[in-house]
CSV table of C-alpha atoms in Angstrom, one decimal:
chain,number,residue,atom,x,y,z
A,1,UNK,CA,0.0,0.0,0.0
A,2,UNK,CA,0.9,3.7,-0.3
A,3,UNK,CA,2.5,5.0,2.9
A,4,UNK,CA,2.7,8.8,2.8
A,5,UNK,CA,5.2,10.6,5.0
A,6,UNK,CA,8.5,12.4,4.9
A,7,UNK,CA,10.7,10.5,7.3
A,8,UNK,CA,12.0,7.9,4.8
A,9,UNK,CA,12.8,10.4,2.0
A,10,UNK,CA,14.5,12.6,4.5
A,11,UNK,CA,16.8,9.8,5.5
A,12,UNK,CA,17.5,8.9,1.9
A,13,UNK,CA,18.5,12.4,1.1
A,14,UNK,CA,20.2,13.4,4.4
A,15,UNK,CA,23.6,13.4,2.8
A,16,UNK,CA,22.4,14.9,-0.5
A,17,UNK,CA,22.0,18.7,-0.3
A,18,UNK,CA,19.6,20.1,-2.9
A,19,UNK,CA,21.9,22.3,-5.0
A,20,UNK,CA,19.3,23.6,-7.5
A,21,UNK,CA,16.3,25.9,-7.4
A,22,UNK,CA,12.9,24.1,-7.4
A,23,UNK,CA,9.6,24.8,-9.0
A,24,UNK,CA,7.2,22.5,-7.1
A,25,UNK,CA,3.8,21.7,-8.7
A,26,UNK,CA,0.8,20.1,-7.1
A,27,UNK,CA,-2.9,19.7,-8.2
A,28,UNK,CA,-5.3,17.1,-9.4
A,29,UNK,CA,-5.2,17.9,-13.1
A,30,UNK,CA,-2.7,19.7,-15.3
A,31,UNK,CA,0.4,19.5,-13.1
A,32,UNK,CA,2.4,17.3,-15.5
A,33,UNK,CA,1.6,19.7,-18.3
A,34,UNK,CA,2.6,22.7,-16.2
A,35,UNK,CA,5.9,20.9,-15.5
A,36,UNK,CA,6.4,20.2,-19.2
A,37,UNK,CA,5.7,23.8,-20.3
A,38,UNK,CA,8.0,25.2,-17.5
A,39,UNK,CA,11.0,23.1,-18.3
A,40,UNK,CA,10.5,23.8,-22.0
A,41,UNK,CA,10.6,27.6,-21.3
A,42,UNK,CA,13.6,27.2,-19.0
A,43,UNK,CA,15.5,25.2,-21.6
A,44,UNK,CA,14.6,27.7,-24.4
A,45,UNK,CA,16.1,30.4,-22.2
A,46,UNK,CA,19.4,28.5,-21.7
A,47,UNK,CA,18.7,27.7,-18.1
A,48,UNK,CA,19.9,24.1,-17.3
A,49,UNK,CA,16.8,22.3,-16.0
A,50,UNK,CA,15.8,18.8,-14.8
A,51,UNK,CA,12.2,17.6,-14.7
A,52,UNK,CA,10.7,14.9,-12.5
A,53,UNK,CA,7.1,13.8,-13.1
A,54,UNK,CA,4.9,10.8,-12.3
A,55,UNK,CA,3.8,8.3,-13.1
A,56,UNK,CA,6.3,7.0,-15.6
A,57,UNK,CA,4.6,5.7,-18.8
A,58,UNK,CA,6.9,3.0,-20.2
A,59,UNK,CA,10.2,2.7,-18.3
A,60,UNK,CA,10.5,4.0,-14.7
A,61,UNK,CA,13.3,6.4,-15.8
A,62,UNK,CA,11.3,8.1,-18.5
A,63,UNK,CA,9.8,10.4,-15.8
A,64,UNK,CA,13.2,12.1,-15.4
A,65,UNK,CA,14.6,14.5,-18.0
A,66,UNK,CA,17.8,16.4,-18.1
A,67,UNK,CA,17.7,19.5,-20.4
A,68,UNK,CA,14.6,18.1,-22.1
A,69,UNK,CA,16.1,14.7,-22.8
A,70,UNK,CA,15.2,11.5,-20.9
A,71,UNK,CA,18.0,10.7,-18.5
A,72,UNK,CA,20.6,8.2,-19.9
A,73,UNK,CA,19.6,4.7,-18.9
A,74,UNK,CA,23.1,3.7,-17.6
A,75,UNK,CA,23.3,6.9,-15.5
A,76,UNK,CA,19.9,6.3,-14.0
A,77,UNK,CA,20.7,2.8,-13.0
A,78,UNK,CA,24.1,3.9,-11.5
A,79,UNK,CA,22.5,6.6,-9.3
A,80,UNK,CA,19.5,4.4,-8.5
A,81,UNK,CA,21.8,1.6,-7.3
A,82,UNK,CA,23.5,4.1,-4.9
A,83,UNK,CA,20.2,5.2,-3.4
A,84,UNK,CA,19.0,1.5,-3.1
A,85,UNK,CA,22.3,0.6,-1.4
A,86,UNK,CA,21.7,3.4,1.2
A,87,UNK,CA,18.2,2.2,1.7
A,88,UNK,CA,19.4,-1.4,2.4
A,89,UNK,CA,22.4,-0.4,4.5
A,90,UNK,CA,20.4,1.8,6.8
A,91,UNK,CA,17.2,-0.3,6.9
A,92,UNK,CA,15.1,2.7,5.7
A,93,UNK,CA,12.5,0.5,3.9
A,94,UNK,CA,11.7,3.3,1.4
A,95,UNK,CA,8.9,2.9,-1.2
A,96,UNK,CA,9.6,2.6,-4.9
A,97,UNK,CA,8.4,6.2,-5.4
A,98,UNK,CA,10.7,7.4,-2.6
A,99,UNK,CA,13.6,5.6,-4.2
A,100,UNK,CA,12.7,7.2,-7.5
A,101,UNK,CA,12.4,10.7,-6.0
A,102,UNK,CA,15.7,10.4,-4.3
A,103,UNK,CA,17.3,9.2,-7.5
A,104,UNK,CA,15.9,12.1,-9.5
A,105,UNK,CA,17.1,14.7,-7.0
A,106,UNK,CA,20.6,13.1,-6.8
A,107,UNK,CA,20.7,13.1,-10.6
A,108,UNK,CA,20.0,16.8,-10.8
A,109,UNK,CA,23.0,17.4,-8.5
A,110,UNK,CA,25.1,15.1,-10.6
A,111,UNK,CA,24.2,16.8,-13.9
A,112,UNK,CA,24.6,20.3,-12.4
A,113,UNK,CA,21.1,21.4,-13.0
A,114,UNK,CA,20.2,25.0,-12.2
A,115,UNK,CA,16.5,24.4,-11.7
A,116,UNK,CA,14.4,21.3,-11.0
A,117,UNK,CA,10.8,21.2,-12.0
A,118,UNK,CA,9.1,18.8,-9.7
A,119,UNK,CA,5.6,17.3,-9.9
A,120,UNK,CA,4.0,16.0,-6.7
A,121,UNK,CA,3.3,12.3,-6.8
A,122,UNK,CA,0.2,12.1,-4.6
A,123,UNK,CA,-1.4,14.9,-2.6
A,124,UNK,CA,1.4,17.2,-1.5
A,125,UNK,CA,1.6,17.7,2.2
A,126,UNK,CA,3.0,14.2,2.9
A,127,UNK,CA,4.3,13.4,-0.6
A,128,UNK,CA,8.0,12.4,-0.9
A,129,UNK,CA,8.7,15.3,-3.2
A,130,UNK,CA,7.7,17.7,-0.4
A,131,UNK,CA,11.2,17.6,1.2
A,132,UNK,CA,12.2,21.1,0.2
A,133,UNK,CA,12.8,23.6,2.9
A,134,UNK,CA,12.5,26.5,0.5
A,135,UNK,CA,11.6,26.0,-3.2
A,136,UNK,CA,11.8,29.0,-5.4
A,137,UNK,CA,8.0,28.9,-6.1
A,138,UNK,CA,5.1,26.5,-5.6
A,139,UNK,CA,2.2,26.0,-8.1
A,140,UNK,CA,-1.3,24.6,-7.5
A,141,UNK,CA,-3.2,23.5,-10.6
A,142,UNK,CA,-6.8,22.6,-10.9
A,143,UNK,CA,-8.3,20.7,-7.9
A,144,UNK,CA,-10.8,17.9,-8.4
A,145,UNK,CA,-11.9,14.6,-7.0
A,146,UNK,CA,-9.3,11.9,-7.1
A,147,UNK,CA,-7.5,9.6,-4.6
A,148,UNK,CA,-10.2,10.5,-2.1
A,149,UNK,CA,-9.3,7.6,0.2
A,150,UNK,CA,-5.9,9.2,0.8
A,151,UNK,CA,-6.7,12.9,0.4
A,152,UNK,CA,-10.3,13.4,1.6
A,153,UNK,CA,-13.8,13.2,0.3
A,154,UNK,CA,-14.3,16.9,-0.7
A,155,UNK,CA,-12.4,19.2,-3.0
A,156,UNK,CA,-11.7,21.5,0.0
A,157,UNK,CA,-10.0,18.6,1.9
A,158,UNK,CA,-8.1,17.7,-1.2
A,159,UNK,CA,-7.0,21.3,-1.6
A,160,UNK,CA,-5.7,21.3,2.0
A,161,UNK,CA,-3.5,18.4,1.2
A,162,UNK,CA,-2.2,20.0,-2.1
A,163,UNK,CA,-1.6,23.3,-0.3
A,164,UNK,CA,0.9,21.5,2.0
A,165,UNK,CA,3.7,22.2,-0.5
A,166,UNK,CA,3.4,26.0,0.3
A,167,UNK,CA,6.4,27.2,2.3
A,168,UNK,CA,7.2,30.3,4.5
A,169,UNK,CA,8.5,33.2,2.5
A,170,UNK,CA,8.0,31.4,-0.9
A,171,UNK,CA,5.5,32.6,-3.5
A,172,UNK,CA,2.6,30.4,-4.5
A,173,UNK,CA,0.7,30.6,-7.9
A,174,UNK,CA,-2.6,28.9,-8.3
A,175,UNK,CA,-5.2,28.2,-11.0
A,176,UNK,CA,-7.9,30.9,-10.6
A,177,UNK,CA,-10.6,28.7,-12.2
A,178,UNK,CA,-10.8,26.7,-9.0
A,179,UNK,CA,-14.0,27.0,-7.1
A,180,UNK,CA,-14.3,29.9,-4.5
A,181,UNK,CA,-14.3,27.3,-1.7
A,182,UNK,CA,-11.0,25.8,-3.0
A,183,UNK,CA,-9.5,29.2,-3.5
A,184,UNK,CA,-10.4,30.1,0.1
A,185,UNK,CA,-8.6,27.0,1.4
A,186,UNK,CA,-5.5,27.8,-0.7
A,187,UNK,CA,-5.4,31.5,0.3
A,188,UNK,CA,-6.0,30.5,4.0
A,189,UNK,CA,-3.1,28.1,3.9
A,190,UNK,CA,-0.8,30.6,2.3
A,191,UNK,CA,-1.5,33.1,5.1
A,192,UNK,CA,-1.1,30.4,7.8
A,193,UNK,CA,2.3,29.3,6.5
A,194,UNK,CA,3.4,32.8,5.7
A,195,UNK,CA,3.9,32.4,2.0
A,196,UNK,CA,5.5,35.5,0.6
A,197,UNK,CA,2.7,35.9,-2.0
A,198,UNK,CA,-0.3,34.2,-3.3
A,199,UNK,CA,-1.1,34.8,-7.0
A,200,UNK,CA,-4.4,33.8,-8.6
A,201,UNK,CA,-4.0,33.3,-12.3
A,202,UNK,CA,-5.1,35.1,-14.4
A,203,UNK,CA,-6.9,37.5,-12.0
A,204,UNK,CA,-3.9,38.8,-10.2
A,205,UNK,CA,-1.5,39.1,-13.2
A,206,UNK,CA,0.1,42.5,-13.7
A,207,UNK,CA,-0.9,44.5,-16.8
A,208,UNK,CA,2.4,44.0,-18.6
A,209,UNK,CA,2.0,40.2,-18.4
A,210,UNK,CA,-0.8,40.3,-20.9
A,211,UNK,CA,1.4,41.4,-23.8
A,212,UNK,CA,4.1,38.9,-22.8
A,213,UNK,CA,1.5,36.1,-22.7
A,214,UNK,CA,0.1,37.2,-26.0
A,215,UNK,CA,3.5,36.5,-27.5
A,216,UNK,CA,3.7,33.0,-26.0
A,217,UNK,CA,0.0,32.2,-26.8
A,218,UNK,CA,-0.1,33.5,-30.3
A,219,UNK,CA,-1.0,30.1,-31.6
A,220,UNK,CA,-4.8,29.8,-31.3
A,221,UNK,CA,-4.8,26.0,-31.2
A,222,UNK,CA,-4.5,25.8,-27.4
A,223,UNK,CA,-7.5,24.6,-25.5
A,224,UNK,CA,-8.7,26.7,-22.4
A,225,UNK,CA,-7.1,24.4,-19.9
A,226,UNK,CA,-3.8,24.5,-21.9
A,227,UNK,CA,-3.8,28.3,-21.8
A,228,UNK,CA,-4.2,28.2,-18.1
A,229,UNK,CA,-1.4,25.7,-17.6
A,230,UNK,CA,0.9,27.7,-19.9
A,231,UNK,CA,0.1,30.8,-17.8
A,232,UNK,CA,0.9,29.0,-14.5
A,233,UNK,CA,4.2,27.7,-16.0
A,234,UNK,CA,5.2,31.1,-17.3
A,235,UNK,CA,4.5,32.8,-14.0
A,236,UNK,CA,6.6,30.2,-12.2
A,237,UNK,CA,9.4,30.4,-14.6
A,238,UNK,CA,9.5,34.2,-14.6
A,239,UNK,CA,9.9,34.1,-10.8
A,240,UNK,CA,12.7,31.6,-10.6
A,241,UNK,CA,14.5,33.3,-13.5
A,242,UNK,CA,14.2,36.6,-11.7
A,243,UNK,CA,15.7,35.1,-8.6
A,244,UNK,CA,18.6,34.0,-10.7
A,245,UNK,CA,18.8,37.4,-12.4
A,246,UNK,CA,18.2,35.8,-15.7
A,247,UNK,CA,15.6,36.6,-18.4
A,248,UNK,CA,13.1,34.5,-20.3
A,249,UNK,CA,13.3,34.6,-24.1
A,250,UNK,CA,9.7,35.0,-25.0
A,251,UNK,CA,10.1,34.2,-28.7
A,252,UNK,CA,12.1,31.0,-28.0
A,253,UNK,CA,9.7,30.1,-25.2
A,254,UNK,CA,6.7,30.4,-27.6
A,255,UNK,CA,8.4,28.1,-30.1
A,256,UNK,CA,9.4,25.6,-27.3
A,257,UNK,CA,5.8,25.4,-26.1
A,258,UNK,CA,4.5,24.8,-29.6
A,259,UNK,CA,6.9,21.8,-29.7
A,260,UNK,CA,5.9,20.5,-26.3
A,261,UNK,CA,3.9,17.3,-26.3
A,262,UNK,CA,2.8,15.5,-23.2
A,263,UNK,CA,2.3,11.8,-23.8
A,264,UNK,CA,-1.2,10.5,-23.1
A,265,UNK,CA,-2.7,13.9,-22.9
A,266,UNK,CA,-4.7,14.8,-26.1
A,267,UNK,CA,-2.0,12.9,-28.0
A,268,UNK,CA,-2.7,12.1,-31.6
A,269,UNK,CA,-1.0,8.8,-32.3
A,270,UNK,CA,-0.5,6.6,-35.4
A,271,UNK,CA,-1.0,2.9,-34.5
A,272,UNK,CA,-1.1,1.5,-38.0
A,273,UNK,CA,1.3,-1.4,-37.2
A,274,UNK,CA,-1.1,-2.5,-34.4
A,275,UNK,CA,-4.5,-1.7,-35.9
A,276,UNK,CA,-4.0,-1.9,-39.7
A,277,UNK,CA,-5.4,1.6,-39.8
A,278,UNK,CA,-3.8,4.7,-41.3
A,279,UNK,CA,-5.8,7.4,-39.4
A,280,UNK,CA,-4.4,8.6,-36.1
A,281,UNK,CA,-6.2,7.8,-32.8
A,282,UNK,CA,-6.5,10.1,-29.9
A,283,UNK,CA,-4.9,8.9,-26.7
A,284,UNK,CA,-5.7,10.6,-23.4
A,285,UNK,CA,-5.3,9.4,-19.8
A,286,UNK,CA,-8.4,11.1,-18.5
A,287,UNK,CA,-9.2,9.2,-15.3
A,288,UNK,CA,-11.3,11.5,-13.1
A,289,UNK,CA,-14.5,13.6,-13.7
A,290,UNK,CA,-12.6,16.8,-14.3
A,291,UNK,CA,-10.1,15.4,-16.8
A,292,UNK,CA,-12.9,13.5,-18.6
A,293,UNK,CA,-14.9,16.7,-18.9
A,294,UNK,CA,-12.0,18.4,-20.6
A,295,UNK,CA,-11.5,15.4,-22.9
A,296,UNK,CA,-15.2,15.2,-23.7
A,297,UNK,CA,-15.3,18.9,-24.6
A,298,UNK,CA,-12.3,18.5,-26.9
A,299,UNK,CA,-13.8,15.4,-28.6
A,300,UNK,CA,-17.2,17.1,-29.1
A,301,UNK,CA,-15.6,20.2,-30.7
A,302,UNK,CA,-12.8,18.6,-32.7
A,303,UNK,CA,-13.8,15.0,-33.6
A,304,UNK,CA,-17.6,14.9,-33.8
A,305,UNK,CA,-17.8,16.3,-37.3
A,306,UNK,CA,-21.4,16.4,-38.5
A,307,UNK,CA,-23.1,13.4,-37.1
A,308,UNK,CA,-19.9,11.5,-36.5
A,309,UNK,CA,-19.9,8.9,-33.7
A,310,UNK,CA,-16.8,8.0,-31.7
A,311,UNK,CA,-15.4,4.6,-31.1
A,312,UNK,CA,-14.0,4.5,-27.5
A,313,UNK,CA,-11.5,2.1,-26.0
A,314,UNK,CA,-12.0,2.5,-22.3
A,315,UNK,CA,-10.1,1.0,-19.4
A,316,UNK,CA,-10.6,2.4,-15.8
A,317,UNK,CA,-8.9,1.7,-12.5
A,318,UNK,CA,-11.0,-0.3,-10.1
A,319,UNK,CA,-12.5,1.9,-7.4
A,320,UNK,CA,-13.0,4.9,-9.7
A,321,UNK,CA,-16.6,6.2,-10.2
A,322,UNK,CA,-17.0,4.9,-13.8
A,323,UNK,CA,-20.3,6.8,-14.3
A,324,UNK,CA,-18.8,10.1,-13.4
A,325,UNK,CA,-16.0,9.6,-15.9
A,326,UNK,CA,-18.1,8.1,-18.7
A,327,UNK,CA,-21.0,10.6,-18.7
A,328,UNK,CA,-18.5,13.3,-19.9
A,329,UNK,CA,-17.4,11.1,-22.8
A,330,UNK,CA,-20.1,8.9,-24.2
A,331,UNK,CA,-22.9,10.1,-26.5
A,332,UNK,CA,-25.8,8.3,-28.0
A,333,UNK,CA,-24.7,6.0,-30.9
A,334,UNK,CA,-21.1,5.9,-29.8
A,335,UNK,CA,-19.3,2.5,-29.9
A,336,UNK,CA,-17.4,1.0,-27.0
A,337,UNK,CA,-14.6,-1.5,-26.6
A,338,UNK,CA,-14.1,-2.1,-22.8
A,339,UNK,CA,-10.7,-3.4,-21.8
A,340,UNK,CA,-8.6,-4.2,-18.7
A,341,UNK,CA,-5.1,-2.8,-18.5
A,342,UNK,CA,-2.3,-5.0,-17.3
A,343,UNK,CA,-0.6,-5.3,-13.9
A,344,UNK,CA,1.2,-2.1,-12.7
A,345,UNK,CA,4.9,-2.5,-11.8
A,346,UNK,CA,5.5,-2.3,-8.0
A,347,UNK,CA,1.9,-1.2,-7.4
A,348,UNK,CA,-0.1,-4.4,-6.8
A,349,UNK,CA,-2.9,-2.5,-5.2
A,350,UNK,CA,-3.8,-0.9,-8.6
A,351,UNK,CA,-6.2,-3.1,-10.5
A,352,UNK,CA,-8.2,-2.6,-13.6
A,353,UNK,CA,-12.0,-2.4,-13.4
A,354,UNK,CA,-13.8,-5.4,-14.8
A,355,UNK,CA,-15.0,-4.9,-18.3
A,356,UNK,CA,-18.5,-5.9,-17.3
A,357,UNK,CA,-18.7,-3.0,-14.8
A,358,UNK,CA,-17.5,-0.6,-17.5
A,359,UNK,CA,-20.1,-1.8,-19.9
A,360,UNK,CA,-22.9,-1.8,-17.3
A,361,UNK,CA,-22.0,1.8,-16.3
A,362,UNK,CA,-22.0,2.9,-20.0
A,363,UNK,CA,-25.4,1.3,-20.7
A,364,UNK,CA,-26.9,3.1,-17.7
A,365,UNK,CA,-25.9,6.5,-19.3
A,366,UNK,CA,-26.5,6.3,-23.0
A,367,UNK,CA,-27.8,4.0,-25.8
A,368,UNK,CA,-24.6,2.8,-27.5
A,369,UNK,CA,-24.3,1.8,-31.1
A,370,UNK,CA,-22.1,-1.2,-30.4
A,371,UNK,CA,-20.4,-2.7,-27.3
A,372,UNK,CA,-17.5,-5.1,-27.2
A,373,UNK,CA,-15.3,-6.6,-24.4
A,374,UNK,CA,-11.6,-7.2,-24.9
A,375,UNK,CA,-11.0,-8.3,-21.3
A,376,UNK,CA,-7.3,-8.2,-20.6
A,377,UNK,CA,-6.0,-8.0,-24.1
A,378,UNK,CA,-5.2,-4.3,-25.1
A,379,UNK,CA,-3.9,-5.4,-28.5
A,380,UNK,CA,-7.2,-7.1,-29.2
A,381,UNK,CA,-9.0,-4.0,-28.1
A,382,UNK,CA,-7.1,-1.9,-30.7
A,383,UNK,CA,-8.0,-4.4,-33.5
A,384,UNK,CA,-11.7,-4.5,-32.4
A,385,UNK,CA,-11.9,-0.7,-32.4
A,386,UNK,CA,-10.3,-0.4,-35.9
A,387,UNK,CA,-12.7,-2.9,-37.3
A,388,UNK,CA,-15.7,-1.2,-35.7
A,389,UNK,CA,-14.7,2.4,-36.4
A,390,UNK,CA,-13.7,1.9,-40.1
A,391,UNK,CA,-12.5,5.4,-41.0
A,392,UNK,CA,-14.2,7.1,-38.0
A,393,UNK,CA,-12.5,8.6,-35.0
A,394,UNK,CA,-11.1,6.4,-32.2
A,395,UNK,CA,-10.3,7.6,-28.7
A,396,UNK,CA,-8.5,5.6,-26.0
A,397,UNK,CA,-9.1,6.9,-22.5
A,398,UNK,CA,-9.9,6.1,-18.9
A,399,UNK,CA,-6.5,5.5,-17.3
A,400,UNK,CA,-2.8,6.5,-17.5
A,401,UNK,CA,-2.1,2.8,-17.0
A,402,UNK,CA,-4.0,2.0,-20.2
A,403,UNK,CA,-2.0,4.7,-21.9
A,404,UNK,CA,1.2,3.0,-20.7
A,405,UNK,CA,0.0,-0.3,-22.1
A,406,UNK,CA,-0.7,1.3,-25.5
A,407,UNK,CA,2.6,3.1,-25.7
A,408,UNK,CA,4.5,-0.1,-24.8
A,409,UNK,CA,2.6,-2.0,-27.6
A,410,UNK,CA,3.5,0.8,-30.0
A,411,UNK,CA,7.2,0.7,-29.0
A,412,UNK,CA,7.2,-3.1,-29.6
A,413,UNK,CA,5.7,-2.7,-33.0
A,414,UNK,CA,8.2,-0.2,-34.3
A,415,UNK,CA,10.7,-1.9,-36.5
């Protein structure tokens, strides 16, 4: 099981001073994207940066980047072995995520990073990444319902856990589209911990920021949630660069953001070798009501051309509210292939929802055109969807673990 707390990570890192400035990002949705945008802007401005996000999608080291490149496999294993040796030697009994966090932080020292962009793993207050005494800036993205058994059963309780990354005399930037009750929790926590500033985006942005952001956001293809995440990242980067007496190159940053892709989030993917289909599919790890609402809106506006129906490949983690997720996605006449993702490395408590439960939840919401069950065979699910959809749009969604399975299949199919 997951055991939150800071004692074990503190022991792992007791001889490893953090030599780089940190942008620490928490939230329910969007935090990985904020991290990707922030590191892209830093790199574009010639600031050496590392990024640590979670979960990994294919290999456990693919969540660590050095100057926008995945850490070298041999270097990762070398540093990880040092951390594991300390864990064994001192009987710390650290979790896999704590080992991974300590490995990432040590790698950033080893590679002489100037800034580390760090995504919280779970919650914030007691997450292993929350070991910083004084990060340069903290960021809170959109708060929603997820991991309620660990973080609380209301958005306000969840916000309290996320707000635990705030630190005395450190500015915090948060997503102003959060509900008033969530904003009240975040602002109250900022006052209580004596954060140096609390900035609600975009409400509290200075006037000159508008023209700067117009330069970065000149490309109109961004969805509203992407605009918000870019704004959060830019404000964080601007503050850490200011602390370093460095400047952000707006033109280069705009180009870097255009090139930034975040696997499993509104990702168009060609799976011809797996599906015998030339048209791309849309891959998105939407796994809670808020992220499925964003995905559903995107699909409705971009993929439902005319009377086009969608063929969905859906896999959901057991314990999730399937109806809350699916009601944002499915429309009458859509087609469904329900599937179960595979076992998750070092996380035996994570299991896929039974396909029968997914189908039952779907049928309780809308009248579907066709329903199929692929059980635990993701490759079969892809073939089923291709056969059913013909040339129509296909969307794969419901879980980042399903995203991982699809990306692993794709990698194995590449010659």
